[in-house]
């Protein structure tokens, strides 16, 4: 699949891997040019922009062309740039996309522990502490 064939706008996911660990981030494709550049909205986690420019990262881009129809571009480069005061991602590829299955990873949306899980954890600790005190008497 060629870059020029990508529908705009399109839902996409960027998977970044290093040392056997990976993370998935969602974005939206907003433009393509020269059959090698893909422009996307920046990725934010906890209101902070994600930097994809670190060295040693393996990056892949998966785009949903239609329901359950995905194409992946591997070995891409991603830079963030600012135009008219707004940030965007420019993704460069030198190879065509290949048909692929959906990724099973869940996208990263926060680095913070979920509040409900934290409250439940604190409640369990308090209950355990109270039970231990009751047994000690």
CSV table of C-alpha atoms in Angstrom, one decimal:
chain,number,residue,atom,x,y,z
A,1,UNK,CA,0.0,0.0,0.0
A,2,UNK,CA,1.4,3.4,-1.0
A,3,UNK,CA,1.4,6.4,1.3
A,4,UNK,CA,-0.7,8.3,-1.3
A,5,UNK,CA,-3.5,5.7,-0.8
A,6,UNK,CA,-3.9,6.5,2.9
A,7,UNK,CA,-7.4,7.9,3.6
A,8,UNK,CA,-7.4,11.3,5.3
A,9,UNK,CA,-8.3,11.5,8.1
A,10,UNK,CA,-7.6,8.0,9.3
A,11,UNK,CA,-7.1,6.4,12.7
A,12,UNK,CA,-3.6,5.2,13.3
A,13,UNK,CA,-1.4,3.7,16.0
A,14,UNK,CA,2.3,4.1,16.5
A,15,UNK,CA,4.1,1.2,18.2
A,16,UNK,CA,7.6,1.9,19.7
A,17,UNK,CA,9.9,-0.9,20.8
A,18,UNK,CA,13.2,-1.1,22.5
A,19,UNK,CA,15.0,-3.9,24.4
A,20,UNK,CA,12.0,-6.3,24.1
A,21,UNK,CA,9.5,-3.7,25.5
A,22,UNK,CA,6.9,-1.9,23.5
A,23,UNK,CA,4.2,0.8,23.9
A,24,UNK,CA,1.3,1.7,21.6
A,25,UNK,CA,0.0,5.2,21.0
A,26,UNK,CA,-3.0,6.4,19.1
A,27,UNK,CA,-3.0,9.3,16.6
A,28,UNK,CA,-4.9,10.6,13.6
A,29,UNK,CA,-3.5,10.9,10.1
A,30,UNK,CA,-4.2,14.4,8.7
A,31,UNK,CA,-2.2,14.5,5.4
A,32,UNK,CA,0.2,12.7,3.1
A,33,UNK,CA,2.8,14.1,0.6
A,34,UNK,CA,5.4,12.9,-1.9
A,35,UNK,CA,4.4,9.2,-1.3
A,36,UNK,CA,6.8,9.1,1.7
A,37,UNK,CA,5.6,11.6,4.3
A,38,UNK,CA,2.6,11.0,6.6
A,39,UNK,CA,1.5,13.8,8.8
A,40,UNK,CA,-0.3,13.1,12.1
A,41,UNK,CA,-1.6,14.8,15.2
A,42,UNK,CA,0.8,14.8,18.1
A,43,UNK,CA,0.5,12.1,20.8
A,44,UNK,CA,0.0,13.2,24.4
A,45,UNK,CA,0.1,11.2,27.6
A,46,UNK,CA,-1.0,13.0,30.7
A,47,UNK,CA,-1.1,16.3,28.8
A,48,UNK,CA,2.6,15.9,27.8
A,49,UNK,CA,3.8,15.4,24.2
A,50,UNK,CA,5.4,12.1,23.5
A,51,UNK,CA,8.9,12.3,22.0
A,52,UNK,CA,9.5,9.7,19.3
A,53,UNK,CA,12.9,11.0,18.3
A,54,UNK,CA,15.1,9.1,20.9
A,55,UNK,CA,17.8,6.9,19.4
A,56,UNK,CA,17.5,3.1,19.4
A,57,UNK,CA,13.7,3.0,19.1
A,58,UNK,CA,12.1,0.7,16.6
A,59,UNK,CA,8.9,2.4,15.3
A,60,UNK,CA,6.0,1.1,13.3
A,61,UNK,CA,2.8,2.8,12.1
A,62,UNK,CA,-0.5,0.9,11.6
A,63,UNK,CA,-3.4,2.6,9.8
A,64,UNK,CA,-7.0,1.5,9.7
A,65,UNK,CA,-8.2,1.8,6.1
A,66,UNK,CA,-11.7,0.3,6.8
A,67,UNK,CA,-13.2,-1.7,9.7
A,68,UNK,CA,-10.8,-4.6,10.4
A,69,UNK,CA,-8.5,-3.6,7.4
A,70,UNK,CA,-5.1,-2.5,8.5
A,71,UNK,CA,-1.8,-1.7,6.9
A,72,UNK,CA,1.6,-1.4,8.7
A,73,UNK,CA,4.7,0.6,7.8
A,74,UNK,CA,7.9,-0.5,9.5
A,75,UNK,CA,11.2,1.2,10.1
A,76,UNK,CA,9.7,4.7,10.0
A,77,UNK,CA,11.2,7.9,11.3
A,78,UNK,CA,9.1,10.4,13.3
A,79,UNK,CA,9.9,14.0,14.0
A,80,UNK,CA,7.7,16.6,15.8
A,81,UNK,CA,7.5,20.0,14.2
A,82,UNK,CA,5.6,23.2,14.9
A,83,UNK,CA,3.5,25.1,12.3
A,84,UNK,CA,1.4,28.2,13.1
A,85,UNK,CA,2.0,27.5,16.8
A,86,UNK,CA,0.6,23.9,16.6
A,87,UNK,CA,2.6,20.7,17.0
A,88,UNK,CA,2.4,17.9,14.4
A,89,UNK,CA,4.2,14.6,13.7
A,90,UNK,CA,6.0,14.0,10.3
A,91,UNK,CA,6.4,10.3,9.7
A,92,UNK,CA,8.8,9.3,6.9
A,93,UNK,CA,8.7,5.9,5.3
A,94,UNK,CA,10.7,4.5,2.3
A,95,UNK,CA,8.8,1.3,1.9
A,96,UNK,CA,5.1,0.5,1.1
A,97,UNK,CA,2.7,-0.6,3.8
A,98,UNK,CA,1.8,-4.2,4.1
A,99,UNK,CA,-1.5,-5.8,5.0
A,100,UNK,CA,-1.6,-6.6,8.7
A,101,UNK,CA,-3.8,-7.7,11.6
A,102,UNK,CA,-4.9,-5.4,14.5
A,103,UNK,CA,-2.4,-5.1,17.4
A,104,UNK,CA,-3.6,-6.6,20.6
A,105,UNK,CA,-1.7,-4.1,22.8
A,106,UNK,CA,-3.7,-1.4,24.6
A,107,UNK,CA,-2.7,2.2,23.8
A,108,UNK,CA,-0.9,4.2,26.4
A,109,UNK,CA,-3.2,7.0,27.6
A,110,UNK,CA,-1.7,7.7,31.1
A,111,UNK,CA,1.3,7.0,33.3
A,112,UNK,CA,-0.8,7.6,36.4
A,113,UNK,CA,-2.3,4.8,38.5
A,114,UNK,CA,-6.1,4.7,38.1
A,115,UNK,CA,-7.8,6.5,41.0
A,116,UNK,CA,-10.4,3.8,41.5
A,117,UNK,CA,-7.7,1.1,41.7
A,118,UNK,CA,-5.7,3.3,44.1
A,119,UNK,CA,-8.8,3.8,46.4
A,120,UNK,CA,-9.5,0.1,46.3
A,121,UNK,CA,-5.9,-0.7,47.2
A,122,UNK,CA,-6.0,1.7,50.2
A,123,UNK,CA,-9.3,0.3,51.4
A,124,UNK,CA,-8.0,-3.2,51.3
A,125,UNK,CA,-4.9,-2.2,53.2
A,126,UNK,CA,-7.1,-0.4,55.8
A,127,UNK,CA,-9.3,-3.5,56.2
A,128,UNK,CA,-6.3,-5.8,56.5
A,129,UNK,CA,-4.8,-3.5,59.1
A,130,UNK,CA,-8.1,-3.4,61.1
A,131,UNK,CA,-8.4,-7.2,60.9
A,132,UNK,CA,-4.8,-7.7,62.1
A,133,UNK,CA,-5.5,-5.3,65.0
A,134,UNK,CA,-8.7,-7.3,65.9
A,135,UNK,CA,-6.8,-10.6,65.9
A,136,UNK,CA,-4.0,-9.1,68.1
A,137,UNK,CA,-6.4,-8.3,70.9
